[in-house]
Coordinates of C-alpha atoms in Angstrom, one line a residue:
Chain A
X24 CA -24.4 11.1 107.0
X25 CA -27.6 11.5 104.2
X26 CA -30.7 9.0 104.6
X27 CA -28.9 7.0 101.1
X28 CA -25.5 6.6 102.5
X29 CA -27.2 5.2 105.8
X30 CA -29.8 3.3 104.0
X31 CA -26.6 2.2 101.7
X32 CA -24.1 1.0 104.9
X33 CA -27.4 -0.6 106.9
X34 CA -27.4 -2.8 103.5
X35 CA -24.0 -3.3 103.9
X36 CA -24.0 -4.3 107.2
X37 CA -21.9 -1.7 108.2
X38 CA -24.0 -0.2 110.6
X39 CA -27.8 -1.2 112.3
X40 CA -30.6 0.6 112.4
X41 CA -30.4 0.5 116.3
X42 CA -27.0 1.8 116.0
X43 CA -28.4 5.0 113.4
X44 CA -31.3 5.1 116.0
X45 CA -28.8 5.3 119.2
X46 CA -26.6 8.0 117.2
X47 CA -29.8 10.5 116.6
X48 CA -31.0 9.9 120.2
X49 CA -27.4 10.9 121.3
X50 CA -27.6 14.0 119.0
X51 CA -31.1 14.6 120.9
X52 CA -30.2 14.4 124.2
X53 CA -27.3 17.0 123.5
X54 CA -28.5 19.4 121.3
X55 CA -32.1 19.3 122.1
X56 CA -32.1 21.7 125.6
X57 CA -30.1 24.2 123.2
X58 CA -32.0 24.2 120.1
X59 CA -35.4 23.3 121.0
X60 CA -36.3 21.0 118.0
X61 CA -38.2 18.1 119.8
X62 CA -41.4 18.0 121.5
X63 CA -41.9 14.4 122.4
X64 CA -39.1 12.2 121.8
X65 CA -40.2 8.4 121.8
X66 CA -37.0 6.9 122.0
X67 CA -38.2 3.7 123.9
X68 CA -40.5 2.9 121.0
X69 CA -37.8 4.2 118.7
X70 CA -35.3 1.2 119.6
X71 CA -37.6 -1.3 119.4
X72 CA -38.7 -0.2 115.5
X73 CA -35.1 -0.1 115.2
X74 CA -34.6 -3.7 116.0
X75 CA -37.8 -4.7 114.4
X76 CA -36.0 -3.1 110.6
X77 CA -32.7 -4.9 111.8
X78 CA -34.6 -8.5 112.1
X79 CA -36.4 -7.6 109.1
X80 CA -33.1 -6.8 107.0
X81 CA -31.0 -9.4 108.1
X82 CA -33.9 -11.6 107.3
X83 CA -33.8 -10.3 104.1
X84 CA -37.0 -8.5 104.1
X85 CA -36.2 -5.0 102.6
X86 CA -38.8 -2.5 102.6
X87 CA -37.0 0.2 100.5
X88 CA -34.6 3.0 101.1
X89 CA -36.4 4.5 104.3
X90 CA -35.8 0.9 106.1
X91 CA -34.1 1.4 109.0
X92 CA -34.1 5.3 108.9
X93 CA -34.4 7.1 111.7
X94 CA -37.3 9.9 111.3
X95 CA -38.9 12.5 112.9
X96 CA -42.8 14.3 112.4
X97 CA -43.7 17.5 112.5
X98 CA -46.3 17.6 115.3
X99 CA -49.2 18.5 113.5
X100 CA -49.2 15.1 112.4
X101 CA -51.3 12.7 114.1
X102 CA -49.7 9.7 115.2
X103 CA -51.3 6.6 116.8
X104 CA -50.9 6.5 121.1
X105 CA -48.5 9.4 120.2
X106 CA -49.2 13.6 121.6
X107 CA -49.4 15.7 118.6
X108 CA -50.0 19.4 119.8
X109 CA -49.2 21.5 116.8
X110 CA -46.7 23.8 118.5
X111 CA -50.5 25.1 120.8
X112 CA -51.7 25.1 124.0
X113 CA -55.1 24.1 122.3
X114 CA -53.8 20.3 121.8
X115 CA -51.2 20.1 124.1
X116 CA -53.1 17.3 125.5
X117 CA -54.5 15.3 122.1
X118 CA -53.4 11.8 121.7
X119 CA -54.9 10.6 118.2
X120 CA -55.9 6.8 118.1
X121 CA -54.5 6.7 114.8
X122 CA -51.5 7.6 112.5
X123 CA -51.8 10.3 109.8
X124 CA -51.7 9.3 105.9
X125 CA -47.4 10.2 105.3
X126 CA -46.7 9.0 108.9
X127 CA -48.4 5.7 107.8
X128 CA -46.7 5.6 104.8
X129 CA -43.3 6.3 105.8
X130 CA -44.2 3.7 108.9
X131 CA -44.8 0.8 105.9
X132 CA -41.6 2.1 104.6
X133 CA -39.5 1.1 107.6
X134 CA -39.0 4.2 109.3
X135 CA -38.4 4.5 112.7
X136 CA -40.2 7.4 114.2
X137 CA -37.9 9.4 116.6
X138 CA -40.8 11.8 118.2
X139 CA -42.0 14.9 117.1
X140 CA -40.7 17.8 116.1
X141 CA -41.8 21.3 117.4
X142 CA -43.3 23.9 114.8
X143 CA -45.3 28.0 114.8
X144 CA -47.9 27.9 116.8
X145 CA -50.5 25.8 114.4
X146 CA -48.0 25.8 111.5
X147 CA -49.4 29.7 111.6
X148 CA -46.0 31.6 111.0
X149 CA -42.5 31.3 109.9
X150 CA -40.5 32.4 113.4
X151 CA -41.1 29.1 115.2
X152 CA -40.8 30.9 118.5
X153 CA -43.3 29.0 120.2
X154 CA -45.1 31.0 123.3
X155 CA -46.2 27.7 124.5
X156 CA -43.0 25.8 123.9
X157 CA -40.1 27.6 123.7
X158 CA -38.1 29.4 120.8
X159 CA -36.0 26.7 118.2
X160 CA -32.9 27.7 117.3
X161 CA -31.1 28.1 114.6
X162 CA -28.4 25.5 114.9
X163 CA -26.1 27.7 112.5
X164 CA -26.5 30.5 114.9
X165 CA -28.5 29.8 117.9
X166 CA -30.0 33.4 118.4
X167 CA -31.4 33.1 114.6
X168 CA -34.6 31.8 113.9
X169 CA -34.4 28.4 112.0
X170 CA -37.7 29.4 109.8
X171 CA -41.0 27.8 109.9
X172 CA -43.3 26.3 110.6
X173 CA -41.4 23.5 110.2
X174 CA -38.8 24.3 112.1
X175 CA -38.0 21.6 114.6
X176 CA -37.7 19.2 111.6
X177 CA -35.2 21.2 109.9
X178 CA -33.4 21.9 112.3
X179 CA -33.4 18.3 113.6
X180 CA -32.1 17.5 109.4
X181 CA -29.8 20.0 109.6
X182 CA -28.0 18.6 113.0
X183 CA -28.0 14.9 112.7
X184 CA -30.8 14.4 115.5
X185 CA -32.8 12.8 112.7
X186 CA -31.9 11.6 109.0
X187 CA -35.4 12.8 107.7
X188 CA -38.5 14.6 108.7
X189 CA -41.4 15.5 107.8
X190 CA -43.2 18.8 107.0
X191 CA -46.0 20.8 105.9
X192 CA -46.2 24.0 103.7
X193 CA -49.0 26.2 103.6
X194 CA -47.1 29.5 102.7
X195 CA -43.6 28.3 102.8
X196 CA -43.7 26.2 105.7
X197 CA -40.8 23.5 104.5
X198 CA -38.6 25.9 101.9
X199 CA -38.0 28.7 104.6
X200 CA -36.8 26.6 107.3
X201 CA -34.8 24.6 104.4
X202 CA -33.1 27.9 103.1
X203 CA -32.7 29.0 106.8
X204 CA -31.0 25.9 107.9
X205 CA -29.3 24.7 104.7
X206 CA -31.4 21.8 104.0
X207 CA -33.3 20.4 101.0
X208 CA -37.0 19.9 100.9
X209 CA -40.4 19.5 98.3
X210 CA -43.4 21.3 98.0
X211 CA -44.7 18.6 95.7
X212 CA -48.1 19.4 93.3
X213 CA -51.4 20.4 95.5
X214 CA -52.7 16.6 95.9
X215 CA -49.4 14.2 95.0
X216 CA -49.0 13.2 99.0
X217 CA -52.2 13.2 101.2
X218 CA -52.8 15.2 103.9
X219 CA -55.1 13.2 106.1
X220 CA -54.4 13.3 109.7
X221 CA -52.8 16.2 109.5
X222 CA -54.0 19.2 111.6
X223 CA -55.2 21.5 108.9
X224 CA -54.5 25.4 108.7
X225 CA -55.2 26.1 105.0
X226 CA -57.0 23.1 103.5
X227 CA -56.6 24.4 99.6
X228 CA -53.2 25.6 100.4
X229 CA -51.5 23.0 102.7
X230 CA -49.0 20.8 101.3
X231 CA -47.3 17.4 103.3
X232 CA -43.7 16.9 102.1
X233 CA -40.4 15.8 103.4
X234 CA -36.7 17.9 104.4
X235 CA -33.6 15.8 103.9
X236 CA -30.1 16.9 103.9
X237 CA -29.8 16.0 100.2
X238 CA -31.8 16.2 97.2
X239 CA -31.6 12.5 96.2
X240 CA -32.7 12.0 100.1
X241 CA -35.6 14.1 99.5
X242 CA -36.4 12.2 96.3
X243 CA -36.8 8.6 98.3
X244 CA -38.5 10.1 101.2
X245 CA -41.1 11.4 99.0
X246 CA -41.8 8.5 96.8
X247 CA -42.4 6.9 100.2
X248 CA -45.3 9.0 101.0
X249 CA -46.9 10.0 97.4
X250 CA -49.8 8.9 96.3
X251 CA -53.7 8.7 96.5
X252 CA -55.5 8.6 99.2
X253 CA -59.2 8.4 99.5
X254 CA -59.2 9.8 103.3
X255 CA -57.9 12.7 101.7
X256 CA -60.7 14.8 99.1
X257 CA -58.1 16.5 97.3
X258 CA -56.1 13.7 96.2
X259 CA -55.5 13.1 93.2
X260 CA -55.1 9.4 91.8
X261 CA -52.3 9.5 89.4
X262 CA -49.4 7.0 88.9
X263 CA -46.3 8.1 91.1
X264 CA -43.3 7.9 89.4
X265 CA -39.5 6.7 90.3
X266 CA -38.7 10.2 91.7
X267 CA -34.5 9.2 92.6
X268 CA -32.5 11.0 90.1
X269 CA -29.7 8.8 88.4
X270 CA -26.2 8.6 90.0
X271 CA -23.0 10.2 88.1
X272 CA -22.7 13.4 86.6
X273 CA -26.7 14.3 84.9
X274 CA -26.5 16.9 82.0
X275 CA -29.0 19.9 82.0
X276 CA -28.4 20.1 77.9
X277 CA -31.8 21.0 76.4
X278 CA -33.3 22.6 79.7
X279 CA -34.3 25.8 79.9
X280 CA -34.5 27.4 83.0
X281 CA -36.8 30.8 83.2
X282 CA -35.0 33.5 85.2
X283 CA -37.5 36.0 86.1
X284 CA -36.2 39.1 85.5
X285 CA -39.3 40.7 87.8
X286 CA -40.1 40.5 91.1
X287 CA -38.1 37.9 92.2
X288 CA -34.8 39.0 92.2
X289 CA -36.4 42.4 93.5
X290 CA -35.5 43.9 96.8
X291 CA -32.9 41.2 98.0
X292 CA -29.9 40.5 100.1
X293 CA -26.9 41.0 97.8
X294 CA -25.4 37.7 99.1
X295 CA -28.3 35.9 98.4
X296 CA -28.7 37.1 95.0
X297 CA -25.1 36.3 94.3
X298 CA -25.7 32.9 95.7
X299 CA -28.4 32.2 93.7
X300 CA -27.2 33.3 90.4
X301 CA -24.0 31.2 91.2
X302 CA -26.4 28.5 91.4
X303 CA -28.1 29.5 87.7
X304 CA -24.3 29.9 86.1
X305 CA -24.1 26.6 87.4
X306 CA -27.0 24.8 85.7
X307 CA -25.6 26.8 82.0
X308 CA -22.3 25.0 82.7
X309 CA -23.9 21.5 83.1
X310 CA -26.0 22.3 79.3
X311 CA -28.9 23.7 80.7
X312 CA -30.3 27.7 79.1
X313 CA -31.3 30.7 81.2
X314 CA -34.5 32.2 79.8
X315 CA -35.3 35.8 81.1
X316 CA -39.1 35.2 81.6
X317 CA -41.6 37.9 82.9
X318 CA -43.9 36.6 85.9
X319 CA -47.3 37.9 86.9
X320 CA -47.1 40.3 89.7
X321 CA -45.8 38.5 92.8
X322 CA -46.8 40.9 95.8
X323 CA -50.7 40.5 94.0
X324 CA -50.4 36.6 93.7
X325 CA -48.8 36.7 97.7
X326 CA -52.5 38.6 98.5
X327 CA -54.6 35.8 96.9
X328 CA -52.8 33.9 98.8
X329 CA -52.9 35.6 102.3
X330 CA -56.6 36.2 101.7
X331 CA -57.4 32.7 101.2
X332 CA -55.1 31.8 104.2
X333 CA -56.2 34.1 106.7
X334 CA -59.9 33.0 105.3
X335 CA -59.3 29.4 105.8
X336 CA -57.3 29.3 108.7
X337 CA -60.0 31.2 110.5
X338 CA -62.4 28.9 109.4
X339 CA -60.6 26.1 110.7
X340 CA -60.3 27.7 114.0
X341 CA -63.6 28.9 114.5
X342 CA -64.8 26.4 117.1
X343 CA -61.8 26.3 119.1
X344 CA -60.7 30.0 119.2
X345 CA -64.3 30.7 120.3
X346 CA -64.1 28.2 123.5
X347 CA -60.2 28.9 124.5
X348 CA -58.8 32.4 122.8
X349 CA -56.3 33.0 125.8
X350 CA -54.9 29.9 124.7
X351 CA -53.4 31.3 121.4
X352 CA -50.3 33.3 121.4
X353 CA -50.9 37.0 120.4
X354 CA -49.4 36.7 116.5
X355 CA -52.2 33.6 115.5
X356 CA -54.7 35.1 117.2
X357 CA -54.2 37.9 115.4
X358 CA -54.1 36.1 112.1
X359 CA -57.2 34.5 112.8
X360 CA -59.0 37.6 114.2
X361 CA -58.1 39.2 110.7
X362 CA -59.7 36.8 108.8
X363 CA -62.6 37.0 110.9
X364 CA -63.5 40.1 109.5
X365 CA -62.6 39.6 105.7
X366 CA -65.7 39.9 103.4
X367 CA -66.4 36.2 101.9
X368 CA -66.7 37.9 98.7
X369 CA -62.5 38.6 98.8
X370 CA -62.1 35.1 99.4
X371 CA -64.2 33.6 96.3
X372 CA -62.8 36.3 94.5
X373 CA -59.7 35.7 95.3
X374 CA -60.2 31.7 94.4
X375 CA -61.3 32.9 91.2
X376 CA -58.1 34.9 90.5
X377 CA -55.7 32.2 91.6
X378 CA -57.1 30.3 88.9
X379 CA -56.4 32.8 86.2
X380 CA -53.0 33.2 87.7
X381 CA -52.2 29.5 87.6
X382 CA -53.0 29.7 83.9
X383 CA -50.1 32.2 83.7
X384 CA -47.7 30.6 84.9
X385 CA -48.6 27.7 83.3
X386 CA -48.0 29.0 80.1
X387 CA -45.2 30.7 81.3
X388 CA -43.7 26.8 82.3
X389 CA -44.8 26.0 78.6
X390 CA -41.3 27.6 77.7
X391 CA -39.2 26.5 80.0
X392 CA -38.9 23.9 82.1
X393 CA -38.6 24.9 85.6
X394 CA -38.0 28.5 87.7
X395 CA -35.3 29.5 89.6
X396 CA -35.7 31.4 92.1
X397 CA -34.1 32.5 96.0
X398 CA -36.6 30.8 98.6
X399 CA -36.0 33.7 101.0
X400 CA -34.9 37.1 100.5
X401 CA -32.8 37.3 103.6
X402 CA -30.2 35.1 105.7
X403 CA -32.4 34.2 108.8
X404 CA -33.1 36.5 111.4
X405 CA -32.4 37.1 114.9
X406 CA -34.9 35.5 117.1
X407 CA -37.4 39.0 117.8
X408 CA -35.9 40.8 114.9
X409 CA -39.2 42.4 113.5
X410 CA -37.6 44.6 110.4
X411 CA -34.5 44.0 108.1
X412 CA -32.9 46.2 105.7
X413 CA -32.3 45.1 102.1
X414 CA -31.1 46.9 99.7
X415 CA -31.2 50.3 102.0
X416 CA -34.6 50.3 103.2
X417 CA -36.4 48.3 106.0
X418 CA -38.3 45.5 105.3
X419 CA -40.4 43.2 108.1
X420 CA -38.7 39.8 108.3
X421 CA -42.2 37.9 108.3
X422 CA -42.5 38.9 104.5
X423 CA -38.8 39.3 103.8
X424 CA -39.0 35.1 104.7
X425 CA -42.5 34.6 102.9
X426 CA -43.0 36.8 99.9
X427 CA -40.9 34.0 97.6
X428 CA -42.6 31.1 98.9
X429 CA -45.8 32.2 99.5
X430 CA -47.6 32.0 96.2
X431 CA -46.9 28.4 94.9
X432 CA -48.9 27.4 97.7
X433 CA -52.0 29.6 95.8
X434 CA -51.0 27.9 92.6
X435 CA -50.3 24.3 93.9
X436 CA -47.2 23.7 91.7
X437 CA -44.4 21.9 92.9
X438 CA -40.9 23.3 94.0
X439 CA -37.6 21.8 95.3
X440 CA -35.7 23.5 97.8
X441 CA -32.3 23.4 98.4
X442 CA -29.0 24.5 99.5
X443 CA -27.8 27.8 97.2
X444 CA -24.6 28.7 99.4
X445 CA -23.9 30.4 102.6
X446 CA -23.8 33.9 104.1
X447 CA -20.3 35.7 104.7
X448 CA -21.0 35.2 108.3
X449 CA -21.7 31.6 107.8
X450 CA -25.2 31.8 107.4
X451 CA -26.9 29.2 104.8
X452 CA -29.3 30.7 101.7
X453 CA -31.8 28.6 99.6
X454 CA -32.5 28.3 96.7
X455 CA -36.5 27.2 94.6
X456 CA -36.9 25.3 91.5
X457 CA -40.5 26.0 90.6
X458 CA -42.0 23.5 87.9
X459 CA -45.0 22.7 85.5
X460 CA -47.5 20.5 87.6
X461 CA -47.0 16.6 88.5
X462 CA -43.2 17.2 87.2
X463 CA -41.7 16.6 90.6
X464 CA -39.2 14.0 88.8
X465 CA -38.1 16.4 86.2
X466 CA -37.5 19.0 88.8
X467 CA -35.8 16.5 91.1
X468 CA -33.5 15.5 88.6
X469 CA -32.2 18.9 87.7
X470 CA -32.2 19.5 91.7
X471 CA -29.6 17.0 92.2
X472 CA -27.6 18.0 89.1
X473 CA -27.1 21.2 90.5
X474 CA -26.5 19.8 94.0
X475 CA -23.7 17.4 92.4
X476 CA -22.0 20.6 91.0
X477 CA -22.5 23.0 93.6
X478 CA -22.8 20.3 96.8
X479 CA -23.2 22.7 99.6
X480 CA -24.7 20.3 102.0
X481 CA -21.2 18.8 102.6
X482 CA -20.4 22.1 104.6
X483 CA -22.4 20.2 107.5
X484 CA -23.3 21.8 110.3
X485 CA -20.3 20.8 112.9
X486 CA -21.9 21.9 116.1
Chain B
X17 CA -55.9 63.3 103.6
X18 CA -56.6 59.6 102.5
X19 CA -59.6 58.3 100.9
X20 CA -60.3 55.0 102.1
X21 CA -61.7 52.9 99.1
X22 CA -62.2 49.9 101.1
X23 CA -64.4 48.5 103.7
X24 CA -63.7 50.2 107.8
X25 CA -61.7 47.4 109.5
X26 CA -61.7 48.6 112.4
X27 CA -65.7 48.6 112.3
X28 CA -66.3 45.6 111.1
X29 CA -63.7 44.3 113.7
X30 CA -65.2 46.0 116.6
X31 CA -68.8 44.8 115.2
X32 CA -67.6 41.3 116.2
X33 CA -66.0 42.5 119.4
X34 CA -62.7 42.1 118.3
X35 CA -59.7 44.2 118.6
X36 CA -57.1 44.4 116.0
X37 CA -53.5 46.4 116.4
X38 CA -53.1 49.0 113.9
X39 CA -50.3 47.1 111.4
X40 CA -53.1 44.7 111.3
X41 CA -55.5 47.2 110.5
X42 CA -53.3 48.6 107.6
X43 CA -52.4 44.8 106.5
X44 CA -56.3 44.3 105.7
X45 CA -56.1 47.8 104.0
X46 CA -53.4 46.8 101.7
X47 CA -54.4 43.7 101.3
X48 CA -58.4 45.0 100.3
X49 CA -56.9 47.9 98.0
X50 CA -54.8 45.4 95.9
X51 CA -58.2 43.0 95.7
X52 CA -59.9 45.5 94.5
X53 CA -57.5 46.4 91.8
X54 CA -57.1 42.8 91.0
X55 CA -61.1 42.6 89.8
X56 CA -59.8 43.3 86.3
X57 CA -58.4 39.9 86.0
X58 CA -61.5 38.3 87.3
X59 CA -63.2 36.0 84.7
X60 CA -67.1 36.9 86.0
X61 CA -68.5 34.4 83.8
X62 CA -66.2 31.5 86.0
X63 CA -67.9 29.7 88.5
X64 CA -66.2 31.4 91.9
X65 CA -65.2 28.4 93.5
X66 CA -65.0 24.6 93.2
X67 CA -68.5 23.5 92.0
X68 CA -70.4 21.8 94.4
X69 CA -71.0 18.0 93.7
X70 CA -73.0 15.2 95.1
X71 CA -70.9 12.2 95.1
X72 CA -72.0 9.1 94.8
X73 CA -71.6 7.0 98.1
X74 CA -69.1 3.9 98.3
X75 CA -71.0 0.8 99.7
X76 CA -69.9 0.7 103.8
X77 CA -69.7 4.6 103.8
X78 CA -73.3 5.4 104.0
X79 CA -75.1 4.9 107.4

């Protein structure tokens, strides 16, 4: 069941929010020692939200499509009374005394918060194989990786333990776990939803947003948590429009969608190519044009990007990795200990260049209206897998999974993930629409036309 | 033999006591070489990073 069609039978009175809340718990307790995708489950608390949105309902009092819903939050967002440890042994005992900025939101909304969802050590890596927690799994094959960070939230989308979740995305962190798991997700503009109370890694580069099993689900659950926010200095106050895209069959006549005809498609799993093109020939039979466009050098705009991460995130750990370094697992530490020794100079340069680089591709979205583009280049890995081969030689999976992703984070544009097809071993493949700034709607809309054509998130996971 | 054009990692790690495996060491490399070539694009007249501002304060903020 999507977030709408619940949202739509709690309306109905076809189902309560304690009953929605009872069927994700159940879905909890039995896939949960499997696949690893919950922390702290507050299911006590859970129930009595749930009956709070039922009186609320049959009262009359609707709060929106999220009333009701049953959620869960990536735990690197703070949440009031509630453990938030961001996947580390360094918080593994913090209990904030207040609620994060989207957890807030969605809490006004009517959600009812399930518990938190486990994640890469400090969001800092896309396995989610946690030394502290465990390894999530992949629900589509439990020796895969689901992605990350995010990867207890989509995994818990993708299996029905909750109907929505949050995530965050510094380098990828919500579309590889999306394309990994067959999910949907948005990477909305640098500054649409507010990251206060969130555990920072990157602060010019992370990115709140929300994974749904649908685009249209995606669309509610982030007009529920858009919007300015003081708490948060990169903010930006600007009005948020109605992001749902329109029921019934939506024509793509007069789009043009740029189809890079570098980098991108570059070095790729044939079946994901095939997927994603099938998802391009798609968009030309609902109206819309493919443009060959030429992008600026992706493997240059992924360095600006690593250089300001590994800058920032060692930055942002300076006081704590100083005091407690045996409590990081080896791969962050490392991370952090390499941008411990980057010149400052490479990170104002490189804030200078992404600048220049944005001003490309903003032109570039002057022509057409939106990118297409794989989110990963690979299916997902086995948990451990190191290397891959594509295309005949041997790639590391770490940048196999990030080298698509990665720079939108640098430029701050927004991009919709979703569901491009599936593997021939049964194994799902995303897909990115990549568009001009503050255009989440348009690039929702076109989202969910292609998702009405090619509607691969009814092959639900069966367990 | 290689000519590094960069700075010595593994130096300037050691200098603050740290240790970093080799594919980090040649991570920093690649990622330093392709910095370097990316100067071209650099706009040196730009101001390198957000400007600094003082804001003014909200009445209750200040202390």
């Amino acid at each position: 069941m999507t977030a709408l069609e619940a949202a739509a039978a709690l309306r109905a009175r076809k189902v309560s929010s304690v009953e929605l809340t009872v069927q994700c718990l159940a879905q909890i307790e039995k896939l949960n020692p499997t696949l690893n995708a919950f922390i702290t489950v507050t299911a006590t608390t859970a129930l009595a939200e749930a009956r709070k949105a039922d009186e609320e309902l049959s009262r009359g009092q609707d709060r929106g499509p999220l009333h009701g819903i049953p959620v869960a939050h990536k735990d690197l967002l703070c949440t009031n009374g509630v453990r938030t440890t961001s996947g580390s042994k360094v918080f593994s005992s913090y209990i904030p005394n207040f609620d994060a900025a989207v957890v807030e939101r969605w809490r006004e909304a009517g959600a009812v918060m399930l518990g938190k969802t486990g994640l890469h050590e400090h969001a800092y890596g896309i396995t989610s194989t946690n030394p502290h927690f465990g390894a999530i799994r992949n629900p589509w094959n439990p020796e895969c990786i689901p992605g990350g960070s995010s990867g207890g939230s989509a995994v818990a989308v993708a299996t029905g333990m909750a109907l929505l979740a949050t995530g965050s995305d510094t380098g990828g962190s919500i579309r590889v776990p999306a394309s990994y798991c067959g999910i949907a997700g948005i990477k909305a503009t640098f500054g649409r939803v507010s990251k206060f109370g969130a555990l920072p890694l990157g602060f010019t580069l992370d990115h709140m947003g929300p994974l749904g099993r649908t685009v249209r689900d995606v669309a509610v659950a982030l007009q529920a948590m858009a919007g300015f926010d003081r708490r948060d200095s990169t903010s930006v106050n600007r009005p948020v429009p109605d992001y749902l895209p329109p029921e019934g069959e939506i024509s793509l006549k007069g789009v043009k969608i740029g189809m890079p005809v570098n980098f991108f498609y570059e070095k790729l799993d044939p079946q994901v190519d095939n997927a994603v093109h099938f998802m391009a020939y798609t968009a030309q039979d609902l109206g819309a044009e493919l443009v060959d466009v030429r992008v600026p050098d992706g493997r240059q705009l992924n360095t600006v990007a690593q250089v300001t991460l590994l800058a920032e995130a060692a930055s942002v750990h300076e006081p704590y990795i100083r005091k407690q370094r045996s409590s990081y697992g080896d791969d962050v530490r490392t991370l952090i200990d390499m941008g411990r020794v980057l010149p400052a100079t490479d990170y104002l340069q490189a804030q200078r260049l992404r600048k220049r680089m944005l001003g490309v591709y903003q032109n570039i979205l002057k022509s057409v209206d939106c990118l297409l583009v794989p989110s990963t280049a690979i299916f997902a890995p086995k948990i451990g897998q190191t290397e891959v081969e594509i295309a005949g030689s041997m790639e590391d999976t770490r940048l196999a999974s990030t080298k698509l992703v990665r720079g939108f984070n640098a430029l701050g544009l927004p991009v919709v993930a979703l569901p491009a097809g599936f593997s021939n071993a049964g194994l799902p493949v995303g897909c990115q629409l990549v568009g001009r700034a503050w255009a989440e709607r348009a690039l929702l809309r076109i989202a969910a036309a292609l998702e009405d054509r090619a509607p691969h998130y009814k092959r639900a996971w069966q367990g | 033999m290689s000519i590094s054009l960069g700075p010595d990692w593994k130096t300037l790690a050691a200098a603050q006591k740290l240790e970093l495996p080799d594919q980090s060491i040649a991570r920093l490399e690649e990622l330093g070489k392709t910095m370097l070539g990316l100067r071209g694009m650099i706009d040196w007249t730009e101001e390198p990073a957000q400007v600094f501002q003082v804001l003014e304060v909200n009445e209750g903020d200040a202390e």
